[in-house]
C-alpha cells in the first residue's frame, strides 16, 4: 500500500523569506501523481501544485515550486517570498496514475502547519 | 460555477441519532469521494463512487453508507452516530484521469455528543 509521510508537524518562516516543506512517499508503482494542497483556517482544500511522476522537470506555480526526486521518493515544496496569506496547513498527497474503475483517491500525509511571521 | 457544495457546514448530533451529509457537484465529474479529517491527521477515504449507481468502500467505511443516484449528488449517511465519528467531512470530485485535481467542498464539521 502507498503511504505519504510529512516529517515536519510545524514550520515557521519570516515574511519574504523562503521555506521548504518535506514529503516522502512509498510506492511500488512507476506512474503516479503528486500534489500539494493548502488548508487555511477556513478549512478549504486548495490545490497548490501537482507533479506527474513521468516528468523529470520540477513543477512551478508562481512562488511555489517542488523538488521531485523520484528515486529517493521525495517531493518537497518550496515557497519563495513567503506572505502572511501562506500561513496554513499543507498536505502532500499521492494518487495512482492508472486506476481504471478502482479508487483513484488521494492518499494524504498528516500535514505541516506553516506559520508566517511578520 | 459553484463547484462542490456541501451542506450543512456544522452539525451537532446526539449519540444514536442519524443524519445525511449532502454533497453536490456541477462539474459533471464521474468520480466522487467522501473523506474524513480527524485532528492532526490527513484525510482518509470513507467511500467513493466512479459513476451513478456505482459505489465502493474506502479505508474507513464502518458506520457510514452512501448512494449515487445521479452524477451530481453523493450523500453520506450516518445511521447510528457514535463519538468516534466526530470529525470534519469533505466531499470531493474529479474526472477519472489521475493528473486532474480533486475539487473539494468546504467541509462539514460534525460533533457527536
mmCIF file with all atom_site columns, C-alpha atoms in Angstrom:
data_model
loop_
_atom_site.group_PDB
_atom_site.id
_atom_site.type_symbol
_atom_site.label_atom_id
_atom_site.label_alt_id
_atom_site.label_comp_id
_atom_site.label_asym_id
_atom_site.label_entity_id
_atom_site.label_seq_id
_atom_site.pdbx_PDB_ins_code
_atom_site.Cartn_x
_atom_site.Cartn_y
_atom_site.Cartn_z
_atom_site.occupancy
_atom_site.B_iso_or_equiv
_atom_site.pdbx_formal_charge
_atom_site.auth_seq_id
_atom_site.auth_comp_id
_atom_site.auth_asym_id
_atom_site.auth_atom_id
_atom_site.pdbx_PDB_model_num
ATOM 1   C CA . UNK A 1 1   ? 0.000   0.000  0.000   1.00 0.00 ? 1   UNK A CA 1
ATOM 2   C CA . UNK A 1 2   ? 1.089   3.510  -0.697  1.00 0.00 ? 2   UNK A CA 1
ATOM 3   C CA . UNK A 1 3   ? 1.986   5.811  2.182   1.00 0.00 ? 3   UNK A CA 1
ATOM 4   C CA . UNK A 1 4   ? 2.844   9.509  2.436   1.00 0.00 ? 4   UNK A CA 1
ATOM 5   C CA . UNK A 1 5   ? 4.985   10.907 5.241   1.00 0.00 ? 5   UNK A CA 1
ATOM 6   C CA . UNK A 1 6   ? 5.399   14.530 6.258   1.00 0.00 ? 6   UNK A CA 1
ATOM 7   C CA . UNK A 1 7   ? 8.033   14.615 8.968   1.00 0.00 ? 7   UNK A CA 1
ATOM 8   C CA . UNK A 1 8   ? 7.617   18.273 9.959   1.00 0.00 ? 8   UNK A CA 1
ATOM 9   C CA . UNK A 1 9   ? 4.442   18.799 12.026  1.00 0.00 ? 9   UNK A CA 1
ATOM 10  C CA . UNK A 1 10  ? 5.136   22.555 12.226  1.00 0.00 ? 10  UNK A CA 1
ATOM 11  C CA . UNK A 1 11  ? 7.330   25.049 10.409  1.00 0.00 ? 11  UNK A CA 1
ATOM 12  C CA . UNK A 1 12  ? 7.850   28.760 10.736  1.00 0.00 ? 12  UNK A CA 1
ATOM 13  C CA . UNK A 1 13  ? 9.159   31.313 8.254   1.00 0.00 ? 13  UNK A CA 1
ATOM 14  C CA . UNK A 1 14  ? 9.769   35.051 8.264   1.00 0.00 ? 14  UNK A CA 1
ATOM 15  C CA . UNK A 1 15  ? 7.738   37.078 5.822   1.00 0.00 ? 15  UNK A CA 1
ATOM 16  C CA . UNK A 1 16  ? 9.557   37.445 2.470   1.00 0.00 ? 16  UNK A CA 1
ATOM 17  C CA . UNK A 1 17  ? 11.861  34.516 3.244   1.00 0.00 ? 17  UNK A CA 1
ATOM 18  C CA . UNK A 1 18  ? 11.912  31.051 1.673   1.00 0.00 ? 18  UNK A CA 1
ATOM 19  C CA . UNK A 1 19  ? 10.748  27.832 3.322   1.00 0.00 ? 19  UNK A CA 1
ATOM 20  C CA . UNK A 1 20  ? 10.818  24.199 2.238   1.00 0.00 ? 20  UNK A CA 1
ATOM 21  C CA . UNK A 1 21  ? 8.282   21.603 3.374   1.00 0.00 ? 21  UNK A CA 1
ATOM 22  C CA . UNK A 1 22  ? 9.303   17.956 3.169   1.00 0.00 ? 22  UNK A CA 1
ATOM 23  C CA . UNK A 1 23  ? 7.339   14.966 1.918   1.00 0.00 ? 23  UNK A CA 1
ATOM 24  C CA . UNK A 1 24  ? 8.356   11.388 1.254   1.00 0.00 ? 24  UNK A CA 1
ATOM 25  C CA . UNK A 1 25  ? 6.207   8.611  -0.093  1.00 0.00 ? 25  UNK A CA 1
ATOM 26  C CA . UNK A 1 26  ? 6.337   4.893  -0.586  1.00 0.00 ? 26  UNK A CA 1
ATOM 27  C CA . UNK A 1 27  ? 5.009   3.111  -3.655  1.00 0.00 ? 27  UNK A CA 1
ATOM 28  C CA . UNK A 1 28  ? 5.896   0.209  -5.895  1.00 0.00 ? 28  UNK A CA 1
ATOM 29  C CA . UNK A 1 29  ? 4.319   1.865  -8.913  1.00 0.00 ? 29  UNK A CA 1
ATOM 30  C CA . UNK A 1 30  ? 6.244   3.793  -11.551 1.00 0.00 ? 30  UNK A CA 1
ATOM 31  C CA . UNK A 1 31  ? 3.448   6.056  -12.763 1.00 0.00 ? 31  UNK A CA 1
ATOM 32  C CA . UNK A 1 32  ? 1.623   8.324  -10.347 1.00 0.00 ? 32  UNK A CA 1
ATOM 33  C CA . UNK A 1 33  ? 0.844   11.906 -9.462  1.00 0.00 ? 33  UNK A CA 1
ATOM 34  C CA . UNK A 1 34  ? 1.833   14.028 -6.503  1.00 0.00 ? 34  UNK A CA 1
ATOM 35  C CA . UNK A 1 35  ? 0.047   17.054 -5.143  1.00 0.00 ? 35  UNK A CA 1
ATOM 36  C CA . UNK A 1 36  ? 0.415   19.729 -2.510  1.00 0.00 ? 36  UNK A CA 1
ATOM 37  C CA . UNK A 1 37  ? -2.798  21.054 -1.001  1.00 0.00 ? 37  UNK A CA 1
ATOM 38  C CA . UNK A 1 38  ? -3.132  24.094 1.232   1.00 0.00 ? 38  UNK A CA 1
ATOM 39  C CA . UNK A 1 39  ? -5.730  24.204 4.005   1.00 0.00 ? 39  UNK A CA 1
ATOM 40  C CA . UNK A 1 40  ? -6.132  27.646 5.592   1.00 0.00 ? 40  UNK A CA 1
ATOM 41  C CA . UNK A 1 41  ? -8.161  28.161 8.787   1.00 0.00 ? 41  UNK A CA 1
ATOM 42  C CA . UNK A 1 42  ? -11.256 28.461 6.588   1.00 0.00 ? 42  UNK A CA 1
ATOM 43  C CA . UNK A 1 43  ? -10.882 24.679 6.097   1.00 0.00 ? 43  UNK A CA 1
ATOM 44  C CA . UNK A 1 44  ? -10.932 24.801 2.296   1.00 0.00 ? 44  UNK A CA 1
ATOM 45  C CA . UNK A 1 45  ? -8.648  22.364 0.486   1.00 0.00 ? 45  UNK A CA 1
ATOM 46  C CA . UNK A 1 46  ? -6.828  24.373 -2.173  1.00 0.00 ? 46  UNK A CA 1
ATOM 47  C CA . UNK A 1 47  ? -4.591  22.778 -4.778  1.00 0.00 ? 47  UNK A CA 1
ATOM 48  C CA . UNK A 1 48  ? -1.173  24.443 -4.746  1.00 0.00 ? 48  UNK A CA 1
ATOM 49  C CA . UNK A 1 49  ? 0.829   22.420 -7.241  1.00 0.00 ? 49  UNK A CA 1
ATOM 50  C CA . UNK A 1 50  ? 0.948   19.000 -8.898  1.00 0.00 ? 50  UNK A CA 1
ATOM 51  C CA . UNK A 1 51  ? 3.658   16.835 -10.404 1.00 0.00 ? 51  UNK A CA 1
ATOM 52  C CA . UNK A 1 52  ? 3.430   13.960 -12.849 1.00 0.00 ? 52  UNK A CA 1
ATOM 53  C CA . UNK A 1 53  ? 5.924   11.216 -11.981 1.00 0.00 ? 53  UNK A CA 1
ATOM 54  C CA . UNK A 1 54  ? 6.892   10.680 -15.613 1.00 0.00 ? 54  UNK A CA 1
ATOM 55  C CA . UNK A 1 55  ? 8.046   14.293 -15.905 1.00 0.00 ? 55  UNK A CA 1
ATOM 56  C CA . UNK A 1 56  ? 11.607  14.999 -14.846 1.00 0.00 ? 56  UNK A CA 1
ATOM 57  C CA . UNK A 1 57  ? 11.076  18.753 -14.803 1.00 0.00 ? 57  UNK A CA 1
ATOM 58  C CA . UNK A 1 58  ? 10.004  20.111 -11.448 1.00 0.00 ? 58  UNK A CA 1
ATOM 59  C CA . UNK A 1 59  ? 6.620   21.832 -11.396 1.00 0.00 ? 59  UNK A CA 1
ATOM 60  C CA . UNK A 1 60  ? 6.419   25.556 -10.677 1.00 0.00 ? 60  UNK A CA 1
ATOM 61  C CA . UNK A 1 61  ? 3.448   27.788 -9.917  1.00 0.00 ? 61  UNK A CA 1
ATOM 62  C CA . UNK A 1 62  ? 4.464   31.390 -9.285  1.00 0.00 ? 62  UNK A CA 1
ATOM 63  C CA . UNK A 1 63  ? 6.134   31.443 -5.831  1.00 0.00 ? 63  UNK A CA 1
ATOM 64  C CA . UNK A 1 64  ? 5.617   27.716 -5.318  1.00 0.00 ? 64  UNK A CA 1
ATOM 65  C CA . UNK A 1 65  ? 7.945   25.075 -6.706  1.00 0.00 ? 65  UNK A CA 1
ATOM 66  C CA . UNK A 1 66  ? 8.727   21.458 -5.981  1.00 0.00 ? 66  UNK A CA 1
ATOM 67  C CA . UNK A 1 67  ? 11.868  19.374 -5.787  1.00 0.00 ? 67  UNK A CA 1
ATOM 68  C CA . UNK A 1 68  ? 10.806  15.983 -7.106  1.00 0.00 ? 68  UNK A CA 1
ATOM 69  C CA . UNK A 1 69  ? 13.342  13.216 -6.564  1.00 0.00 ? 69  UNK A CA 1
ATOM 70  C CA . UNK A 1 70  ? 11.742  10.060 -7.962  1.00 0.00 ? 70  UNK A CA 1
ATOM 71  C CA . UNK A 1 71  ? 14.497  7.640  -6.997  1.00 0.00 ? 71  UNK A CA 1
ATOM 72  C CA . UNK A 1 72  ? 14.503  8.944  -3.442  1.00 0.00 ? 72  UNK A CA 1
ATOM 73  C CA . UNK A 1 73  ? 10.680  9.123  -3.390  1.00 0.00 ? 73  UNK A CA 1
ATOM 74  C CA . UNK A 1 74  ? 10.862  12.680 -2.177  1.00 0.00 ? 74  UNK A CA 1
ATOM 75  C CA . UNK A 1 75  ? 8.569   15.576 -3.074  1.00 0.00 ? 75  UNK A CA 1
ATOM 76  C CA . UNK A 1 76  ? 9.339   18.812 -1.227  1.00 0.00 ? 76  UNK A CA 1
ATOM 77  C CA . UNK A 1 77  ? 7.530   22.129 -1.607  1.00 0.00 ? 77  UNK A CA 1
ATOM 78  C CA . UNK A 1 78  ? 9.450   25.398 -1.704  1.00 0.00 ? 78  UNK A CA 1
ATOM 79  C CA . UNK A 1 79  ? 7.635   28.641 -1.000  1.00 0.00 ? 79  UNK A CA 1
ATOM 80  C CA . UNK A 1 80  ? 9.563   31.738 -2.015  1.00 0.00 ? 80  UNK A CA 1
ATOM 81  C CA . UNK A 1 81  ? 8.915   35.301 -0.834  1.00 0.00 ? 81  UNK A CA 1
ATOM 82  C CA . UNK A 1 82  ? 6.577   33.994 1.881   1.00 0.00 ? 82  UNK A CA 1
ATOM 83  C CA . UNK A 1 83  ? 3.475   36.035 2.554   1.00 0.00 ? 83  UNK A CA 1
ATOM 84  C CA . UNK A 1 84  ? 1.190   36.216 5.564   1.00 0.00 ? 84  UNK A CA 1
ATOM 85  C CA . UNK A 1 85  ? -1.526  34.576 3.488   1.00 0.00 ? 85  UNK A CA 1
ATOM 86  C CA . UNK A 1 86  ? 0.635   31.480 3.062   1.00 0.00 ? 86  UNK A CA 1
ATOM 87  C CA . UNK A 1 87  ? 0.032   30.546 6.704   1.00 0.00 ? 87  UNK A CA 1
ATOM 88  C CA . UNK A 1 88  ? -1.927  27.281 6.619   1.00 0.00 ? 88  UNK A CA 1
ATOM 89  C CA . UNK A 1 89  ? -1.741  23.513 6.884   1.00 0.00 ? 89  UNK A CA 1
ATOM 90  C CA . UNK A 1 90  ? -0.027  21.981 3.884   1.00 0.00 ? 90  UNK A CA 1
ATOM 91  C CA . UNK A 1 91  ? -0.780  18.426 2.820   1.00 0.00 ? 91  UNK A CA 1
ATOM 92  C CA . UNK A 1 92  ? 1.234   16.291 0.482   1.00 0.00 ? 92  UNK A CA 1
ATOM 93  C CA . UNK A 1 93  ? -0.846  13.742 -1.444  1.00 0.00 ? 93  UNK A CA 1
ATOM 94  C CA . UNK A 1 94  ? -0.287  10.796 -3.791  1.00 0.00 ? 94  UNK A CA 1
ATOM 95  C CA . UNK A 1 95  ? -2.557  9.373  -6.460  1.00 0.00 ? 95  UNK A CA 1
ATOM 96  C CA . UNK A 1 96  ? -2.131  6.348  -8.673  1.00 0.00 ? 96  UNK A CA 1
ATOM 97  C CA . UNK A 1 97  ? -1.986  7.091  -12.382 1.00 0.00 ? 97  UNK A CA 1
ATOM 98  C CA . UNK A 1 98  ? -3.812  4.056  -13.699 1.00 0.00 ? 98  UNK A CA 1
ATOM 99  C CA . UNK A 1 99  ? -6.713  3.082  -11.533 1.00 0.00 ? 99  UNK A CA 1
ATOM 100 C CA . UNK A 1 100 ? -9.458  2.393  -14.053 1.00 0.00 ? 100 UNK A CA 1
ATOM 101 C CA . UNK A 1 101 ? -12.616 1.606  -12.167 1.00 0.00 ? 101 UNK A CA 1
ATOM 102 C CA . UNK A 1 102 ? -10.984 1.464  -8.766  1.00 0.00 ? 102 UNK A CA 1
ATOM 103 C CA . UNK A 1 103 ? -10.444 4.068  -6.135  1.00 0.00 ? 103 UNK A CA 1
ATOM 104 C CA . UNK A 1 104 ? -8.295  6.771  -7.630  1.00 0.00 ? 104 UNK A CA 1
ATOM 105 C CA . UNK A 1 105 ? -8.389  8.508  -4.298  1.00 0.00 ? 105 UNK A CA 1
ATOM 106 C CA . UNK A 1 106 ? -5.734  10.761 -2.855  1.00 0.00 ? 106 UNK A CA 1
ATOM 107 C CA . UNK A 1 107 ? -3.507  9.388  -0.105  1.00 0.00 ? 107 UNK A CA 1
ATOM 108 C CA . UNK A 1 108 ? -2.569  12.172 2.266   1.00 0.00 ? 108 UNK A CA 1
ATOM 109 C CA . UNK A 1 109 ? 0.240   12.849 4.679   1.00 0.00 ? 109 UNK A CA 1
ATOM 110 C CA . UNK A 1 110 ? -0.573  14.197 8.145   1.00 0.00 ? 110 UNK A CA 1
ATOM 111 C CA . UNK A 1 111 ? 0.246   17.748 7.156   1.00 0.00 ? 111 UNK A CA 1
ATOM 112 C CA . UNK A 1 112 ? 2.657   20.514 8.099   1.00 0.00 ? 112 UNK A CA 1
ATOM 113 C CA . UNK A 1 113 ? 1.406   23.633 9.847   1.00 0.00 ? 113 UNK A CA 1
ATOM 114 C CA . UNK A 1 114 ? 3.172   26.669 8.410   1.00 0.00 ? 114 UNK A CA 1
ATOM 115 C CA . UNK A 1 115 ? 3.332   29.921 10.364  1.00 0.00 ? 115 UNK A CA 1
ATOM 116 C CA . UNK A 1 116 ? 4.494   33.152 8.735   1.00 0.00 ? 116 UNK A CA 1
ATOM 117 C CA . UNK A 1 117 ? 5.988   35.812 10.999  1.00 0.00 ? 117 UNK A CA 1
ATOM 118 C CA . UNK A 1 118 ? 5.634   39.484 10.020  1.00 0.00 ? 118 UNK A CA 1
ATOM 119 C CA . UNK B 2 1   ? -19.801 27.852 -11.207 1.00 0.00 ? 1   UNK B CA 1
ATOM 120 C CA . UNK B 2 2   ? -20.438 26.506 -7.687  1.00 0.00 ? 2   UNK B CA 1
ATOM 121 C CA . UNK B 2 3   ? -18.027 23.538 -7.816  1.00 0.00 ? 3   UNK B CA 1
ATOM 122 C CA . UNK B 2 4   ? -18.591 21.115 -4.927  1.00 0.00 ? 4   UNK B CA 1
ATOM 123 C CA . UNK B 2 5   ? -21.247 22.142 -2.423  1.00 0.00 ? 5   UNK B CA 1
ATOM 124 C CA . UNK B 2 6   ? -21.619 20.509 0.983   1.00 0.00 ? 6   UNK B CA 1
ATOM 125 C CA . UNK B 2 7   ? -24.403 21.012 3.483   1.00 0.00 ? 7   UNK B CA 1
ATOM 126 C CA . UNK B 2 8   ? -24.593 21.553 6.367   1.00 0.00 ? 8   UNK B CA 1
ATOM 127 C CA . UNK B 2 9   ? -21.366 23.303 7.378   1.00 0.00 ? 9   UNK B CA 1
ATOM 128 C CA . UNK B 2 10  ? -21.754 22.481 11.066  1.00 0.00 ? 10  UNK B CA 1
ATOM 129 C CA . UNK B 2 11  ? -23.873 19.981 12.977  1.00 0.00 ? 11  UNK B CA 1
ATOM 130 C CA . UNK B 2 12  ? -24.101 18.597 16.485  1.00 0.00 ? 12  UNK B CA 1
ATOM 131 C CA . UNK B 2 13  ? -25.680 15.185 16.919  1.00 0.00 ? 13  UNK B CA 1
ATOM 132 C CA . UNK B 2 14  ? -26.538 13.092 19.922  1.00 0.00 ? 14  UNK B CA 1
ATOM 133 C CA . UNK B 2 15  ? -25.239 9.551  20.184  1.00 0.00 ? 15  UNK B CA 1
ATOM 134 C CA . UNK B 2 16  ? -27.509 7.191  18.267  1.00 0.00 ? 16  UNK B CA 1
ATOM 135 C CA . UNK B 2 17  ? -29.048 9.830  16.012  1.00 0.00 ? 17  UNK B CA 1
ATOM 136 C CA . UNK B 2 18  ? -28.815 9.594  12.258  1.00 0.00 ? 18  UNK B CA 1
ATOM 137 C CA . UNK B 2 19  ? -28.207 12.212 9.596   1.00 0.00 ? 19  UNK B CA 1
ATOM 138 C CA . UNK B 2 20  ? -27.266 12.700 5.974   1.00 0.00 ? 20  UNK B CA 1
ATOM 139 C CA . UNK B 2 21  ? -24.452 14.919 4.758   1.00 0.00 ? 21  UNK B CA 1
ATOM 140 C CA . UNK B 2 22  ? -25.263 16.317 1.348   1.00 0.00 ? 22  UNK B CA 1
ATOM 141 C CA . UNK B 2 23  ? -22.796 16.779 -1.494  1.00 0.00 ? 23  UNK B CA 1
ATOM 142 C CA . UNK B 2 24  ? -23.494 18.160 -4.962  1.00 0.00 ? 24  UNK B CA 1
ATOM 143 C CA . UNK B 2 25  ? -21.127 18.971 -7.805  1.00 0.00 ? 25  UNK B CA 1
ATOM 144 C CA . UNK B 2 26  ? -21.878 20.812 -11.025 1.00 0.00 ? 26  UNK B CA 1
ATOM 145 C CA . UNK B 2 27  ? -18.728 19.945 -12.993 1.00 0.00 ? 27  UNK B CA 1
ATOM 146 C CA . UNK B 2 28  ? -20.049 16.685 -14.480 1.00 0.00 ? 28  UNK B CA 1
ATOM 147 C CA . UNK B 2 29  ? -17.299 14.727 -12.735 1.00 0.00 ? 29  UNK B CA 1
ATOM 148 C CA . UNK B 2 30  ? -17.736 10.978 -12.756 1.00 0.00 ? 30  UNK B CA 1
ATOM 149 C CA . UNK B 2 31  ? -15.637 10.321 -9.642  1.00 0.00 ? 31  UNK B CA 1
ATOM 150 C CA . UNK B 2 32  ? -16.810 11.444 -6.217  1.00 0.00 ? 32  UNK B CA 1
ATOM 151 C CA . UNK B 2 33  ? -15.321 10.834 -2.775  1.00 0.00 ? 33  UNK B CA 1
ATOM 152 C CA . UNK B 2 34  ? -16.041 11.222 0.908   1.00 0.00 ? 34  UNK B CA 1
ATOM 153 C CA . UNK B 2 35  ? -13.111 11.805 3.251   1.00 0.00 ? 35  UNK B CA 1
ATOM 154 C CA . UNK B 2 36  ? -12.911 12.426 6.957   1.00 0.00 ? 36  UNK B CA 1
ATOM 155 C CA . UNK B 2 37  ? -10.258 14.522 8.652   1.00 0.00 ? 37  UNK B CA 1
ATOM 156 C CA . UNK B 2 38  ? -9.501  13.904 12.304  1.00 0.00 ? 38  UNK B CA 1
ATOM 157 C CA . UNK B 2 39  ? -7.468  16.429 14.323  1.00 0.00 ? 39  UNK B CA 1
ATOM 158 C CA . UNK B 2 40  ? -3.770  16.426 13.408  1.00 0.00 ? 40  UNK B CA 1
ATOM 159 C CA . UNK B 2 41  ? -4.325  13.963 10.604  1.00 0.00 ? 41  UNK B CA 1
ATOM 160 C CA . UNK B 2 42  ? -4.633  13.953 6.869   1.00 0.00 ? 42  UNK B CA 1
ATOM 161 C CA . UNK B 2 43  ? -7.812  12.991 5.090   1.00 0.00 ? 43  UNK B CA 1
ATOM 162 C CA . UNK B 2 44  ? -8.895  9.360  4.982   1.00 0.00 ? 44  UNK B CA 1
ATOM 163 C CA . UNK B 2 45  ? -11.232 7.887  2.382   1.00 0.00 ? 45  UNK B CA 1
ATOM 164 C CA . UNK B 2 46  ? -14.626 6.697  3.603   1.00 0.00 ? 46  UNK B CA 1
ATOM 165 C CA . UNK B 2 47  ? -16.450 5.832  0.361   1.00 0.00 ? 47  UNK B CA 1
ATOM 166 C CA . UNK B 2 48  ? -16.094 6.629  -3.288  1.00 0.00 ? 48  UNK B CA 1
ATOM 167 C CA . UNK B 2 49  ? -18.118 6.416  -6.474  1.00 0.00 ? 49  UNK B CA 1
ATOM 168 C CA . UNK B 2 50  ? -16.938 6.045  -10.074 1.00 0.00 ? 50  UNK B CA 1
ATOM 169 C CA . UNK B 2 51  ? -20.307 6.969  -11.541 1.00 0.00 ? 51  UNK B CA 1
ATOM 170 C CA . UNK B 2 52  ? -24.047 6.966  -10.969 1.00 0.00 ? 52  UNK B CA 1
ATOM 171 C CA . UNK B 2 53  ? -25.156 3.703  -9.394  1.00 0.00 ? 53  UNK B CA 1
ATOM 172 C CA . UNK B 2 54  ? -21.626 2.575  -8.508  1.00 0.00 ? 54  UNK B CA 1
ATOM 173 C CA . UNK B 2 55  ? -20.150 2.976  -5.046  1.00 0.00 ? 55  UNK B CA 1
ATOM 174 C CA . UNK B 2 56  ? -17.492 1.197  -3.037  1.00 0.00 ? 56  UNK B CA 1
ATOM 175 C CA . UNK B 2 57  ? -15.782 1.270  0.342   1.00 0.00 ? 57  UNK B CA 1
ATOM 176 C CA . UNK B 2 58  ? -12.648 3.186  1.132   1.00 0.00 ? 58  UNK B CA 1
ATOM 177 C CA . UNK B 2 59  ? -10.286 2.895  4.068   1.00 0.00 ? 59  UNK B CA 1
ATOM 178 C CA . UNK B 2 60  ? -12.714 3.743  6.918   1.00 0.00 ? 60  UNK B CA 1
ATOM 179 C CA . UNK B 2 61  ? -16.287 2.839  5.829   1.00 0.00 ? 61  UNK B CA 1
ATOM 180 C CA . UNK B 2 62  ? -17.698 1.428  9.083   1.00 0.00 ? 62  UNK B CA 1
ATOM 181 C CA . UNK B 2 63  ? -20.712 3.328  10.362  1.00 0.00 ? 63  UNK B CA 1
ATOM 182 C CA . UNK B 2 64  ? -21.444 5.059  7.051   1.00 0.00 ? 64  UNK B CA 1
ATOM 183 C CA . UNK B 2 65  ? -23.500 4.453  3.926   1.00 0.00 ? 65  UNK B CA 1
ATOM 184 C CA . UNK B 2 66  ? -23.625 6.205  0.568   1.00 0.00 ? 66  UNK B CA 1
ATOM 185 C CA . UNK B 2 67  ? -25.695 6.254  -2.578  1.00 0.00 ? 67  UNK B CA 1
ATOM 186 C CA . UNK B 2 68  ? -25.173 7.756  -6.034  1.00 0.00 ? 68  UNK B CA 1
ATOM 187 C CA . UNK B 2 69  ? -28.410 8.010  -7.961  1.00 0.00 ? 69  UNK B CA 1
ATOM 188 C CA . UNK B 2 70  ? -27.256 10.905 -10.151 1.00 0.00 ? 70  UNK B CA 1
ATOM 189 C CA . UNK B 2 71  ? -23.927 12.190 -11.437 1.00 0.00 ? 71  UNK B CA 1
ATOM 190 C CA . UNK B 2 72  ? -24.311 15.352 -9.362  1.00 0.00 ? 72  UNK B CA 1
ATOM 191 C CA . UNK B 2 73  ? -25.204 14.037 -5.906  1.00 0.00 ? 73  UNK B CA 1
ATOM 192 C CA . UNK B 2 74  ? -23.327 11.815 -3.475  1.00 0.00 ? 74  UNK B CA 1
ATOM 193 C CA . UNK B 2 75  ? -24.876 11.887 0.028   1.00 0.00 ? 75  UNK B CA 1
ATOM 194 C CA . UNK B 2 76  ? -23.203 10.298 3.055   1.00 0.00 ? 76  UNK B CA 1
ATOM 195 C CA . UNK B 2 77  ? -25.414 8.797  5.738   1.00 0.00 ? 77  UNK B CA 1
ATOM 196 C CA . UNK B 2 78  ? -24.593 8.136  9.374   1.00 0.00 ? 78  UNK B CA 1
ATOM 197 C CA . UNK B 2 79  ? -27.132 5.658  10.767  1.00 0.00 ? 79  UNK B CA 1
ATOM 198 C CA . UNK B 2 80  ? -26.204 5.453  14.467  1.00 0.00 ? 80  UNK B CA 1
ATOM 199 C CA . UNK B 2 81  ? -23.928 8.335  15.353  1.00 0.00 ? 81  UNK B CA 1
ATOM 200 C CA . UNK B 2 82  ? -21.023 7.497  17.670  1.00 0.00 ? 82  UNK B CA 1
ATOM 201 C CA . UNK B 2 83  ? -18.461 9.810  19.343  1.00 0.00 ? 83  UNK B CA 1
ATOM 202 C CA . UNK B 2 84  ? -15.744 8.269  17.150  1.00 0.00 ? 84  UNK B CA 1
ATOM 203 C CA . UNK B 2 85  ? -17.458 9.856  14.147  1.00 0.00 ? 85  UNK B CA 1
ATOM 204 C CA . UNK B 2 86  ? -16.741 13.362 15.412  1.00 0.00 ? 86  UNK B CA 1
ATOM 205 C CA . UNK B 2 87  ? -14.679 14.774 12.572  1.00 0.00 ? 87  UNK B CA 1
ATOM 206 C CA . UNK B 2 88  ? -14.596 17.131 9.619   1.00 0.00 ? 88  UNK B CA 1
ATOM 207 C CA . UNK B 2 89  ? -16.055 15.575 6.480   1.00 0.00 ? 89  UNK B CA 1
ATOM 208 C CA . UNK B 2 90  ? -15.014 16.532 2.975   1.00 0.00 ? 90  UNK B CA 1
ATOM 209 C CA . UNK B 2 91  ? -16.665 15.661 -0.281  1.00 0.00 ? 91  UNK B CA 1
ATOM 210 C CA . UNK B 2 92  ? -14.558 15.790 -3.444  1.00 0.00 ? 92  UNK B CA 1
ATOM 211 C CA . UNK B 2 93  ? -14.988 15.137 -7.139  1.00 0.00 ? 93  UNK B CA 1
ATOM 212 C CA . UNK B 2 94  ? -12.768 14.698 -10.167 1.00 0.00 ? 94  UNK B CA 1
ATOM 213 C CA . UNK B 2 95  ? -12.538 13.362 -13.667 1.00 0.00 ? 95  UNK B CA 1
ATOM 214 C CA . UNK B 2 96  ? -11.130 9.870  -13.976 1.00 0.00 ? 96  UNK B CA 1
ATOM 215 C CA . UNK B 2 97  ? -7.736  10.972 -15.244 1.00 0.00 ? 97  UNK B CA 1
ATOM 216 C CA . UNK B 2 98  ? -5.157  10.828 -12.472 1.00 0.00 ? 98  UNK B CA 1
ATOM 217 C CA . UNK B 2 99  ? -3.485  14.132 -13.190 1.00 0.00 ? 99  UNK B CA 1
ATOM 218 C CA . UNK B 2 100 ? -6.734  16.009 -12.804 1.00 0.00 ? 100 UNK B CA 1
ATOM 219 C CA . UNK B 2 101 ? -7.030  17.521 -9.337  1.00 0.00 ? 101 UNK B CA 1
ATOM 220 C CA . UNK B 2 102 ? -9.792  16.646 -6.963  1.00 0.00 ? 102 UNK B CA 1
ATOM 221 C CA . UNK B 2 103 ? -12.094 19.539 -6.204  1.00 0.00 ? 103 UNK B CA 1
ATOM 222 C CA . UNK B 2 104 ? -13.157 19.730 -2.588  1.00 0.00 ? 104 UNK B CA 1
ATOM 223 C CA . UNK B 2 105 ? -16.186 21.118 -0.839  1.00 0.00 ? 105 UNK B CA 1
ATOM 224 C CA . UNK B 2 106 ? -15.758 23.372 2.168   1.00 0.00 ? 106 UNK B CA 1
ATOM 225 C CA . UNK B 2 107 ? -16.291 20.562 4.645   1.00 0.00 ? 107 UNK B CA 1
ATOM 226 C CA . UNK B 2 108 ? -18.825 19.714 7.338   1.00 0.00 ? 108 UNK B CA 1
ATOM 227 C CA . UNK B 2 109 ? -17.768 19.880 10.977  1.00 0.00 ? 109 UNK B CA 1
ATOM 228 C CA . UNK B 2 110 ? -19.708 17.187 12.819  1.00 0.00 ? 110 UNK B CA 1
ATOM 229 C CA . UNK B 2 111 ? -19.701 16.716 16.587  1.00 0.00 ? 111 UNK B CA 1
ATOM 230 C CA . UNK B 2 112 ? -21.301 13.706 18.276  1.00 0.00 ? 112 UNK B CA 1
ATOM 231 C CA . UNK B 2 113 ? -22.116 14.286 21.939  1.00 0.00 ? 113 UNK B CA 1
#
